[in-house]
PDB file of C-alpha atoms and ligand atoms in Angstrom:
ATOM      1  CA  UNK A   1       0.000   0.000   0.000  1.00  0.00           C
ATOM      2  CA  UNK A   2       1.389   3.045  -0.826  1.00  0.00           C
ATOM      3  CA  UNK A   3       1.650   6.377   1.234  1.00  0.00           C
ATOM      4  CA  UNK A   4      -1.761   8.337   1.669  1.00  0.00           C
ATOM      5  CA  UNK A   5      -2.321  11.536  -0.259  1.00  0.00           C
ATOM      6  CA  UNK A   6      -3.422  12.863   2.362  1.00  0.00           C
ATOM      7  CA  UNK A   7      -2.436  11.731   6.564  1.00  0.00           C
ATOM      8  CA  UNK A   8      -4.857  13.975   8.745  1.00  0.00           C
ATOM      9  CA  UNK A   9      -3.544  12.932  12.491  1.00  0.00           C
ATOM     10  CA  UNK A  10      -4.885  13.865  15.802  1.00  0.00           C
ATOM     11  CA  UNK A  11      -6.747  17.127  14.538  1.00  0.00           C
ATOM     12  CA  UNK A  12      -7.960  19.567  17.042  1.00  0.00           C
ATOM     13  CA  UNK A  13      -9.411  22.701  16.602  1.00  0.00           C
ATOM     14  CA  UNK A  14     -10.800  25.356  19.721  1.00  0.00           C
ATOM     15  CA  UNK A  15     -12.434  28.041  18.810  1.00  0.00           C
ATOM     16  CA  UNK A  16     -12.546  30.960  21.706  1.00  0.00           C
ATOM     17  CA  UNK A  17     -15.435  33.032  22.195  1.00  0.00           C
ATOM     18  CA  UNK A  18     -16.335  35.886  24.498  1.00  0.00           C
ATOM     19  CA  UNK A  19     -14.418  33.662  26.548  1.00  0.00           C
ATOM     20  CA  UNK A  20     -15.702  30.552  26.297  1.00  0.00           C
ATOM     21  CA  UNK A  21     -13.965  27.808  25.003  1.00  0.00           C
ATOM     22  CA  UNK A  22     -15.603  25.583  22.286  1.00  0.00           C
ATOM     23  CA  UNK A  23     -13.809  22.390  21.167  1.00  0.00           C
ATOM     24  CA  UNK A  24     -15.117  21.986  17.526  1.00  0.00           C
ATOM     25  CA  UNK A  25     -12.913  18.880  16.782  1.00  0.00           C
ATOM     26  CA  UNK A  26     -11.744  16.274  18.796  1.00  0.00           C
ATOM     27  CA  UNK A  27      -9.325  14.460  17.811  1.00  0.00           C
ATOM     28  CA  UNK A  28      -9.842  13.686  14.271  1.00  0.00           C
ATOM     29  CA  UNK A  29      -7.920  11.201  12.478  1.00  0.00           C
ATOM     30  CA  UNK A  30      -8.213  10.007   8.734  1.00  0.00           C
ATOM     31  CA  UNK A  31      -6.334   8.208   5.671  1.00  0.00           C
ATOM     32  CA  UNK A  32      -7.075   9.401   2.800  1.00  0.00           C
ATOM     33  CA  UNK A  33      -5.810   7.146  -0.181  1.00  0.00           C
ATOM     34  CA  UNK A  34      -4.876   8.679  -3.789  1.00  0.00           C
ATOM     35  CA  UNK A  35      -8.582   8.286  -6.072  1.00  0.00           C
ATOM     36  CA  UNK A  36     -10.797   7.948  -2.642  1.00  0.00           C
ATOM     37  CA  UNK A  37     -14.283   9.383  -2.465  1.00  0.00           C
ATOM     38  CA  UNK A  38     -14.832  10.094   1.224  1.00  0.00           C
ATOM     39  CA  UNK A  39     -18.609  11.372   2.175  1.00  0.00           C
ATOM     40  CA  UNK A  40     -18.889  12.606   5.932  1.00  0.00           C
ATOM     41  CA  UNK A  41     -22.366  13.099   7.365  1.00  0.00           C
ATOM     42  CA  UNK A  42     -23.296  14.304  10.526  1.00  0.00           C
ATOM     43  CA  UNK A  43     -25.632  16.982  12.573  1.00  0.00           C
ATOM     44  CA  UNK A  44     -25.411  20.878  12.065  1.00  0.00           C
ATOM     45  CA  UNK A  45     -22.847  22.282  14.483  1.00  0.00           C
ATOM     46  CA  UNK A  46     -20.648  18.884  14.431  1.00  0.00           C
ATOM     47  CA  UNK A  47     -17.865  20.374  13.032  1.00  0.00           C
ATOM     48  CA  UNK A  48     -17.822  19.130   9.195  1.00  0.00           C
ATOM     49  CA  UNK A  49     -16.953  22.305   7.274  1.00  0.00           C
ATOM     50  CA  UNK A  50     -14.506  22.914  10.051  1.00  0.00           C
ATOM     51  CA  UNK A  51     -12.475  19.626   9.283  1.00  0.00           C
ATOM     52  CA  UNK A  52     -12.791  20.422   5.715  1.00  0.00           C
ATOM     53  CA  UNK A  53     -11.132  23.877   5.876  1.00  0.00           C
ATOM     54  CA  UNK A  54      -8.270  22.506   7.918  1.00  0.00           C
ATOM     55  CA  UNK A  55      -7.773  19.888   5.212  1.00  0.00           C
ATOM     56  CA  UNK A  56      -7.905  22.200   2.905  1.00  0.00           C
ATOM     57  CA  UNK A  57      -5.287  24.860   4.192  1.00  0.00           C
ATOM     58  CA  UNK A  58      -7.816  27.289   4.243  1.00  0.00           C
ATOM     59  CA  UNK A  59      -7.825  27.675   8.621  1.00  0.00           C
ATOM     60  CA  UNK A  60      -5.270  26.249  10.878  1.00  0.00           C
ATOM     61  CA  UNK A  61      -5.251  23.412  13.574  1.00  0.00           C
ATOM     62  CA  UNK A  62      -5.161  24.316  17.087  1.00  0.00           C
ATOM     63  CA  UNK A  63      -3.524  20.744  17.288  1.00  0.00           C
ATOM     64  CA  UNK A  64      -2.908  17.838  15.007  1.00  0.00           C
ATOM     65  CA  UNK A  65      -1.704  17.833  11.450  1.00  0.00           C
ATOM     66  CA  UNK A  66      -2.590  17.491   7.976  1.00  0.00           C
ATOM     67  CA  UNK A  67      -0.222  15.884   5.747  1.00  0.00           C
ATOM     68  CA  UNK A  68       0.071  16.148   2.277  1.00  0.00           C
ATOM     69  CA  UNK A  69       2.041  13.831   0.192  1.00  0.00           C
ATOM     70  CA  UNK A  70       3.552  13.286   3.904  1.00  0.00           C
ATOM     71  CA  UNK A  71       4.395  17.005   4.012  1.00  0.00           C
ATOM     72  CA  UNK A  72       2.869  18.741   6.755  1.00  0.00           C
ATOM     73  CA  UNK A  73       0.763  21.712   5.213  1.00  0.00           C
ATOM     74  CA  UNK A  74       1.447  23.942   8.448  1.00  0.00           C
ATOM     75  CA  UNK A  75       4.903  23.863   6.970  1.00  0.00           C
ATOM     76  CA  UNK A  76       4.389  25.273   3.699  1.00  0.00           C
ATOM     77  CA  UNK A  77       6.128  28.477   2.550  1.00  0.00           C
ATOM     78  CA  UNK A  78       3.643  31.142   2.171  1.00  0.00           C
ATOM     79  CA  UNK A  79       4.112  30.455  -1.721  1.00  0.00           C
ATOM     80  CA  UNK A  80       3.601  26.624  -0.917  1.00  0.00           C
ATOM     81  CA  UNK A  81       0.326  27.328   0.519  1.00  0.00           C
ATOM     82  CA  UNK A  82      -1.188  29.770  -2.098  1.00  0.00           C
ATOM     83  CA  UNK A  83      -0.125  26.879  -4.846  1.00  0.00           C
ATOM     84  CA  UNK A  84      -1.491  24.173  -2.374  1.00  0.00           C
ATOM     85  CA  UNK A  85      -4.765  26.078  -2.299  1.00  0.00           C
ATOM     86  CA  UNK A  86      -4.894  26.995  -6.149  1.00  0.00           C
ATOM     87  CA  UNK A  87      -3.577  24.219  -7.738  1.00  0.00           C
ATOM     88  CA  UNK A  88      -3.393  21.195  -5.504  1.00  0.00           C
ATOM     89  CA  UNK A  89      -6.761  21.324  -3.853  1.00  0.00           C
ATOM     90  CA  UNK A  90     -10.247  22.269  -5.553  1.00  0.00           C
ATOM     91  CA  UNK A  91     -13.058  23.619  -3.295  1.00  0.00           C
ATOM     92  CA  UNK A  92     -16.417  23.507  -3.810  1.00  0.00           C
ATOM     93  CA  UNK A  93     -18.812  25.204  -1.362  1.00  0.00           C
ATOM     94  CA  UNK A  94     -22.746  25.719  -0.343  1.00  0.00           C
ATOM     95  CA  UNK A  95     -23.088  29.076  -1.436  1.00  0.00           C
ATOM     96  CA  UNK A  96     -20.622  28.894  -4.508  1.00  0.00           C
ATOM     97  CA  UNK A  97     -18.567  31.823  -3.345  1.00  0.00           C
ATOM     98  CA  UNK A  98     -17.939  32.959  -6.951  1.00  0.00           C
ATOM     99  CA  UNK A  99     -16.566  36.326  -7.850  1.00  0.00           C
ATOM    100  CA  UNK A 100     -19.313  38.640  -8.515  1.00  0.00           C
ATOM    101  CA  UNK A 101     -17.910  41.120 -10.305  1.00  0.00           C
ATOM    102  CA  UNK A 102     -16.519  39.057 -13.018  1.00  0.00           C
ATOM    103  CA  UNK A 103     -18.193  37.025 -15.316  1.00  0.00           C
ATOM    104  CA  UNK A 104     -18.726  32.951 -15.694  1.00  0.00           C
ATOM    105  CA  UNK A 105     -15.742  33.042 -18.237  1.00  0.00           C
ATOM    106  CA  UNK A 106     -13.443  34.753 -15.823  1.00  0.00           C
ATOM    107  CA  UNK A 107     -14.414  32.952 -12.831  1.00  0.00           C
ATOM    108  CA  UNK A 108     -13.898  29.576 -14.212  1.00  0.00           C
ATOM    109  CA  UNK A 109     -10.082  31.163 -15.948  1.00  0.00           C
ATOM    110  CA  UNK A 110      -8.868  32.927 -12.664  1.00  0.00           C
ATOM    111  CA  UNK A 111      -6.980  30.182 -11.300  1.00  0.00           C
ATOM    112  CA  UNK A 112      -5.222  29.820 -14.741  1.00  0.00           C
ATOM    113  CA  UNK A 113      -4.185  33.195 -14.344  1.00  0.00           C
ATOM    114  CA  UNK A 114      -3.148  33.276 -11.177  1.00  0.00           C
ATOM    115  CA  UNK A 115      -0.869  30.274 -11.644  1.00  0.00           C
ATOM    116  CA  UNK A 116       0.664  32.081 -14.605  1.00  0.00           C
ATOM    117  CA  UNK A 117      -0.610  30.106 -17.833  1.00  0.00           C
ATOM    118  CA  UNK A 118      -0.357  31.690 -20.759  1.00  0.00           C
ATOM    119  CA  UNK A 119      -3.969  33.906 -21.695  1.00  0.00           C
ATOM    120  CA  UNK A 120      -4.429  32.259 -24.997  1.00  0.00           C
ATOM    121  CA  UNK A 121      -3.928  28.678 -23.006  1.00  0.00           C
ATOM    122  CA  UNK A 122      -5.983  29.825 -20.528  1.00  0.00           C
ATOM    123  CA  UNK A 123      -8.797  30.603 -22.504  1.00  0.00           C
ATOM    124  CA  UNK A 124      -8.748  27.656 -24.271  1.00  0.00           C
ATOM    125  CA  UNK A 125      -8.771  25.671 -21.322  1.00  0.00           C
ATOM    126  CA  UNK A 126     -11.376  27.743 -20.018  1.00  0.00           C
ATOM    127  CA  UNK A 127     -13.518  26.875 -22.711  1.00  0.00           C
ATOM    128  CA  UNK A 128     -13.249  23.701 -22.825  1.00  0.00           C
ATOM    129  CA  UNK A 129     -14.419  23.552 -18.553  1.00  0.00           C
ATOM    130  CA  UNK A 130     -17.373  25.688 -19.806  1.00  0.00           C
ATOM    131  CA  UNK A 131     -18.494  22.812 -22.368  1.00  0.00           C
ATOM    132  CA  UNK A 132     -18.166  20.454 -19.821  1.00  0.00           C
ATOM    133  CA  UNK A 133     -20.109  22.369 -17.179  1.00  0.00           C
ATOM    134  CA  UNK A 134     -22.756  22.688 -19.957  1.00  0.00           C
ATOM    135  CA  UNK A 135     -22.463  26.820 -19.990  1.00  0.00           C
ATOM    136  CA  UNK A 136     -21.102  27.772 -22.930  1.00  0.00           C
ATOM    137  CA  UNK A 137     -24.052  29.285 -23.462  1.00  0.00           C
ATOM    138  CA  UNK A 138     -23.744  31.388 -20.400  1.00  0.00           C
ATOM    139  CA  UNK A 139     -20.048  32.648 -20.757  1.00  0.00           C
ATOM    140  CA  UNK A 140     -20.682  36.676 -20.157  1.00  0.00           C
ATOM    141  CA  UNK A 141     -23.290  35.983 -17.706  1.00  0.00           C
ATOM    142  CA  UNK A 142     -22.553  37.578 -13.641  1.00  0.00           C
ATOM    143  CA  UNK A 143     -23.027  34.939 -10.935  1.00  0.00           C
ATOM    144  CA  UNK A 144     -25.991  37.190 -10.258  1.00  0.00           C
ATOM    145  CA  UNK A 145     -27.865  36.244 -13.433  1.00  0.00           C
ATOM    146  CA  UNK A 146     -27.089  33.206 -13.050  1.00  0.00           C
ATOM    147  CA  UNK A 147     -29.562  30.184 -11.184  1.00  0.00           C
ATOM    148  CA  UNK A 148     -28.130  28.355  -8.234  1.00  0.00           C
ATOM    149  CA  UNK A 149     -27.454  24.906  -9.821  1.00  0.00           C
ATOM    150  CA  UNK A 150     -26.002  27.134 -12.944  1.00  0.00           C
ATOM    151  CA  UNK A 151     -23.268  29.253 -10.419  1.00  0.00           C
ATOM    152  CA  UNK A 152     -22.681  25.803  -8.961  1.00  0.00           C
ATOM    153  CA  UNK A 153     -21.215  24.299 -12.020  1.00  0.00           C
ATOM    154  CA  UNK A 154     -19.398  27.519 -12.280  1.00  0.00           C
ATOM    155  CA  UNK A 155     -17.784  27.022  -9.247  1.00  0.00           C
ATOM    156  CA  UNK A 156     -17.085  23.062 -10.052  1.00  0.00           C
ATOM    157  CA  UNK A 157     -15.229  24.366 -13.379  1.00  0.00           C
ATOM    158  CA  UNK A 158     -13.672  26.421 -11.121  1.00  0.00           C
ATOM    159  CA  UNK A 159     -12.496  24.312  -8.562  1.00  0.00           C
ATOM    160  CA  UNK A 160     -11.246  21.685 -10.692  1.00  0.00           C
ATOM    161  CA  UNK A 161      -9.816  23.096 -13.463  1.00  0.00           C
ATOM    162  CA  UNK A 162      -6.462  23.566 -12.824  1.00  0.00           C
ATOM    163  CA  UNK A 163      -7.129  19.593 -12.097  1.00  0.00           C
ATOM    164  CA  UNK A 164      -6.144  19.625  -8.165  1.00  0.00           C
ATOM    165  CA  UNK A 165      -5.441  16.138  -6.492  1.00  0.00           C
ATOM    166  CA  UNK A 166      -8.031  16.740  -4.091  1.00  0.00           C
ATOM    167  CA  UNK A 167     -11.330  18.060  -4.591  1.00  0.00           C
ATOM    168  CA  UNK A 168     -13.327  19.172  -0.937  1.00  0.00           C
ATOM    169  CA  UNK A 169     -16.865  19.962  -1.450  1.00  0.00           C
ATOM    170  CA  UNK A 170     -19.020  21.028   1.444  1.00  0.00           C
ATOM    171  CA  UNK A 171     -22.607  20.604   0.948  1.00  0.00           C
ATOM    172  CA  UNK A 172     -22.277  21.083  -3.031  1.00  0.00           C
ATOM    173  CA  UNK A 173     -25.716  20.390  -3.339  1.00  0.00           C
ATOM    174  CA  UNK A 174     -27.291  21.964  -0.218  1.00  0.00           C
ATOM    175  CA  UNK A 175     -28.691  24.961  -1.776  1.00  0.00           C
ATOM    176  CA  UNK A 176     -30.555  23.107  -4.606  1.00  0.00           C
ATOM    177  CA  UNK A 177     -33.343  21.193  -5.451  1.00  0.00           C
ATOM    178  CA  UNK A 178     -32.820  17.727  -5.108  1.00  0.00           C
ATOM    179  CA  UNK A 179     -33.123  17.367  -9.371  1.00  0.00           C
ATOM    180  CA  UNK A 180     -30.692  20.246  -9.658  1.00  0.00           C
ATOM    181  CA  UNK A 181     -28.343  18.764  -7.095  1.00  0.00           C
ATOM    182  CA  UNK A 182     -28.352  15.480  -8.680  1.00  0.00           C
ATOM    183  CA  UNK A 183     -27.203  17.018 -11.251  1.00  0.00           C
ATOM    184  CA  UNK A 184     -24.897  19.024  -9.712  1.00  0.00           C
ATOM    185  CA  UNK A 185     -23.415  16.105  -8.378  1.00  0.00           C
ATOM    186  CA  UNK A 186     -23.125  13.946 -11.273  1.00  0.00           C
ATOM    187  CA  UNK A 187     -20.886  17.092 -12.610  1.00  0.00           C
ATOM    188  CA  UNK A 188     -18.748  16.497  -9.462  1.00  0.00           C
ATOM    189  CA  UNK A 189     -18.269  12.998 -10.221  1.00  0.00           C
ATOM    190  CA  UNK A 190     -17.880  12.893 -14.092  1.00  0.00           C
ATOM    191  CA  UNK A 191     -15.245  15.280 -13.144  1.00  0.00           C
ATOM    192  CA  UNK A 192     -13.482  13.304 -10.409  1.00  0.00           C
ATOM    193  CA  UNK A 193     -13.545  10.477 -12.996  1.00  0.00           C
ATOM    194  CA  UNK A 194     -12.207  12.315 -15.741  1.00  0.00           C
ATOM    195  CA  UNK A 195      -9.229  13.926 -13.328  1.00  0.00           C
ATOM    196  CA  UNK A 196      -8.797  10.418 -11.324  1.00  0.00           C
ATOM    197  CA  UNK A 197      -8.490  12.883  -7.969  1.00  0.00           C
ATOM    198  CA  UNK A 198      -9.601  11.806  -4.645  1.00  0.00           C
ATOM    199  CA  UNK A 199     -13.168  13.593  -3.635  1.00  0.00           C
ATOM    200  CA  UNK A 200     -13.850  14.155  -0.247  1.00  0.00           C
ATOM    201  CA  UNK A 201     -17.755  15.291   0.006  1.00  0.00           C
ATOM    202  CA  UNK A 202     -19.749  16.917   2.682  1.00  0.00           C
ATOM    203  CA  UNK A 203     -23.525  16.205   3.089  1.00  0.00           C
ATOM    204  CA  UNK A 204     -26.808  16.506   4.445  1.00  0.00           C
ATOM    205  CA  UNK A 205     -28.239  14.254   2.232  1.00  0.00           C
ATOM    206  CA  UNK A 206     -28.314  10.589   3.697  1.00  0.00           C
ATOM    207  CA  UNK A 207     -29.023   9.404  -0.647  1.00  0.00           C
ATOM    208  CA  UNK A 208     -25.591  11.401  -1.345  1.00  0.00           C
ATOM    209  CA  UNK A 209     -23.900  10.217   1.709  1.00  0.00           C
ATOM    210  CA  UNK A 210     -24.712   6.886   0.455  1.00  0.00           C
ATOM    211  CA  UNK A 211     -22.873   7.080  -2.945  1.00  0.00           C
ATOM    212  CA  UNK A 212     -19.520   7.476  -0.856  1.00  0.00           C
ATOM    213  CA  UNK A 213     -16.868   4.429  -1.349  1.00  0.00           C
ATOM    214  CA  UNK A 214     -15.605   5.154   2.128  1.00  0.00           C
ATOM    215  CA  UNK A 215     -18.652   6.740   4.248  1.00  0.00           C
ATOM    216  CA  UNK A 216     -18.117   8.554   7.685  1.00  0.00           C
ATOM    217  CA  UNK A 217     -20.182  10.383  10.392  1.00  0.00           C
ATOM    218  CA  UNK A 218     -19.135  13.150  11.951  1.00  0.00           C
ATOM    219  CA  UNK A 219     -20.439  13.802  15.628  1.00  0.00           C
ATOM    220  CA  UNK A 220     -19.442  16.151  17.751  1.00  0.00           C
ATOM    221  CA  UNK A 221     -16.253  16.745  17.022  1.00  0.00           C
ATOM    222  CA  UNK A 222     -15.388  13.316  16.444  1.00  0.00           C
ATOM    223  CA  UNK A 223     -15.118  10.986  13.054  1.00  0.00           C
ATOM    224  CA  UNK A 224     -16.469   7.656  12.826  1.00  0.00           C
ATOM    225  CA  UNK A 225     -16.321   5.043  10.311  1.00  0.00           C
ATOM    226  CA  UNK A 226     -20.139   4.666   9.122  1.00  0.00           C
ATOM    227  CA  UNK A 227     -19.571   1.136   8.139  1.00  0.00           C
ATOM    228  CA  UNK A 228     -18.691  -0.247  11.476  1.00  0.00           C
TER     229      UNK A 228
HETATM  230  N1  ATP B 301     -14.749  31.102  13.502  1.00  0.00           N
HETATM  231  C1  ATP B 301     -15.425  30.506  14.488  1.00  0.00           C
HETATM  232  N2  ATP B 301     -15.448  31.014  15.738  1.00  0.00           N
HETATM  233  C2  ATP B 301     -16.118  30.419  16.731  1.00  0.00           C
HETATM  234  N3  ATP B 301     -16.828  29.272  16.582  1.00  0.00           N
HETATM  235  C3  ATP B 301     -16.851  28.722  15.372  1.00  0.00           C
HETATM  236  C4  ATP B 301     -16.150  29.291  14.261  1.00  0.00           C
HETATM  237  N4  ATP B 301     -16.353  28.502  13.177  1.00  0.00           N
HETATM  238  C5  ATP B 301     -17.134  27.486  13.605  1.00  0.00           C
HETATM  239  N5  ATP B 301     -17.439  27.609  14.906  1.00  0.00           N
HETATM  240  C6  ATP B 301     -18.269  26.679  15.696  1.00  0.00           C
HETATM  241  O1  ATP B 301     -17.810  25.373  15.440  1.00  0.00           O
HETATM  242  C7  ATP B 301     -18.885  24.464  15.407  1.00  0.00           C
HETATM  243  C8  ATP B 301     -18.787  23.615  14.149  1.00  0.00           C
HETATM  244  O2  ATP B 301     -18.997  24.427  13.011  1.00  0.00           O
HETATM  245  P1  ATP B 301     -18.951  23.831  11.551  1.00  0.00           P
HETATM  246  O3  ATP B 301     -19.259  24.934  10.633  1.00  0.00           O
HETATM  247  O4  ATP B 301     -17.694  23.098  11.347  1.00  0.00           O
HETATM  248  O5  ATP B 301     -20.164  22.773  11.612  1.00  0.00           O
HETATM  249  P2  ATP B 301     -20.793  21.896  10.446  1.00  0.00           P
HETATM  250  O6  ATP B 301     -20.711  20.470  10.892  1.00  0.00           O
HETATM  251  O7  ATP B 301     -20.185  22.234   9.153  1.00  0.00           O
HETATM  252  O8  ATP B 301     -22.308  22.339  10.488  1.00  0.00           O
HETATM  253  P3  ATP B 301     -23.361  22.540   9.278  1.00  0.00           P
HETATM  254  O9  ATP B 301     -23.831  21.145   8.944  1.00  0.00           O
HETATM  255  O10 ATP B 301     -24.433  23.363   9.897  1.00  0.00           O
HETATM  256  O11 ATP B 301     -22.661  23.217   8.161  1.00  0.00           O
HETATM  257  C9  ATP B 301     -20.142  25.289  15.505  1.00  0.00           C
HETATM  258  O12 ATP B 301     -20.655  25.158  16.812  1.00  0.00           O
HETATM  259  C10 ATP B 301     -19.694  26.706  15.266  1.00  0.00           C
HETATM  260  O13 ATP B 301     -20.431  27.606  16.006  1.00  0.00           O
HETATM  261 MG1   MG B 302     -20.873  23.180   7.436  1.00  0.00          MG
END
């Protein structure tokens, strides 16, 4: 067996407020093995999104680590981390969390850019995402003339097209109907096929949390194996 992509090991995380003291996650520990799809379930509050950010590089532990390709992510340069977050890992979120400003061509090219491809590269790449996504037809739209299962697959072309390792999505399909999510979902996977990356999903949805080759629970700041 070889090395996990991705070691998470005793991961804590305390949040502080107004003095209080609120231990969000316990102790979590996971293996997470190169072409895995991981669902976690688990109440509101339980600390799922949480997890998923420390994973993802985007907050910090307040103990534990996350290793990546047995590098610990806490250790990354500042430059490390910004081409951990743009190129290595592809997030996918509730609310989309698009840029509003720009259009559904530009969102979906940004992290070309910022990684430095060449714009005529870029665009092609771009446009090739957008077929996939099924908005071609949609290029010079705004998020905000956009529907919700439309700025979703904006946000999955997004997320994956500089073809990270690991894609995190936290409740992809929590803001749509349950025909639009499927949807939305089948995107994710077609996707996760095509790139052969490792897909670790966050749900509500006990039929999504189903689909999961390795399924979890999380409760109260803790991660259980749903199978056992
Ligand atoms: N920045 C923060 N400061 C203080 N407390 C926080 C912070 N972020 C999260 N929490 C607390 O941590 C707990 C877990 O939050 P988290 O968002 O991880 O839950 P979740 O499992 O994703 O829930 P949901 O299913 O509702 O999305 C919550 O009680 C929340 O109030
Ligand atoms: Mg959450």
């Amino acid at each position: 067996m070889s090395e996990p992509i991705i070691k998470v090991a005793g991961l804590k995380k305390r949040f502080d407020k107004d003095g209080v003291e609120i231990n969000v996650l316990k102790g979590v520990n996971l293996d997470v093995n190169k072409g895995d799809f991981i669902t976690i379930m688990g109440p509101s509050g339980a600390g799922k999104s949480t997890f998923l950010h420390i994973v993802g590089a985007l907050d910090r532990p307040t103990e534990g680590e996350v290793l990546f390709r047995n590098r610990n992510v806490q250790t990354f340069t500042e430059d490390e981390e910004s081409r951990f977050r743009n190129e290595k890992v592809g997030f996918i979120f509730q609310f989309y969390h698009l840029l509003q400003d720009f259009n559904v061509f530009e969102n979906i090219m940004m992290p070309l850019l910022i990684k430095g491809m060449d714009t005529g590269e870029a665009i092609k790449k771009a446009e090739g995402f957008l077929e996939v996504v099924g908005l071609a037809g949609r290029k010079s739209h705004k998020p905000g003339e956009l529907s919700g299962g439309e700025q979703q697959r904006v946000a999955i072309a997004r997320a994956l097209i500089n073809e990270p390792e690991v894609i995190l999505a936290d409740e992809p399909t929590g803001n749509l109907d349950r025909k639009t999510g499927r949807e939305v979902l089948d995107y994710i996977l077609m996707m996760n096929e095509r790139l052969s990356s490792t897909l670790i999903l966050v749900t509500h949805d006990p039929q999504v949390g189903a689909i999961g080759k390795r399924r979890f629970t999380m409760v109260d700041g803790e991660l259980f194996d749903a199978e056992r």
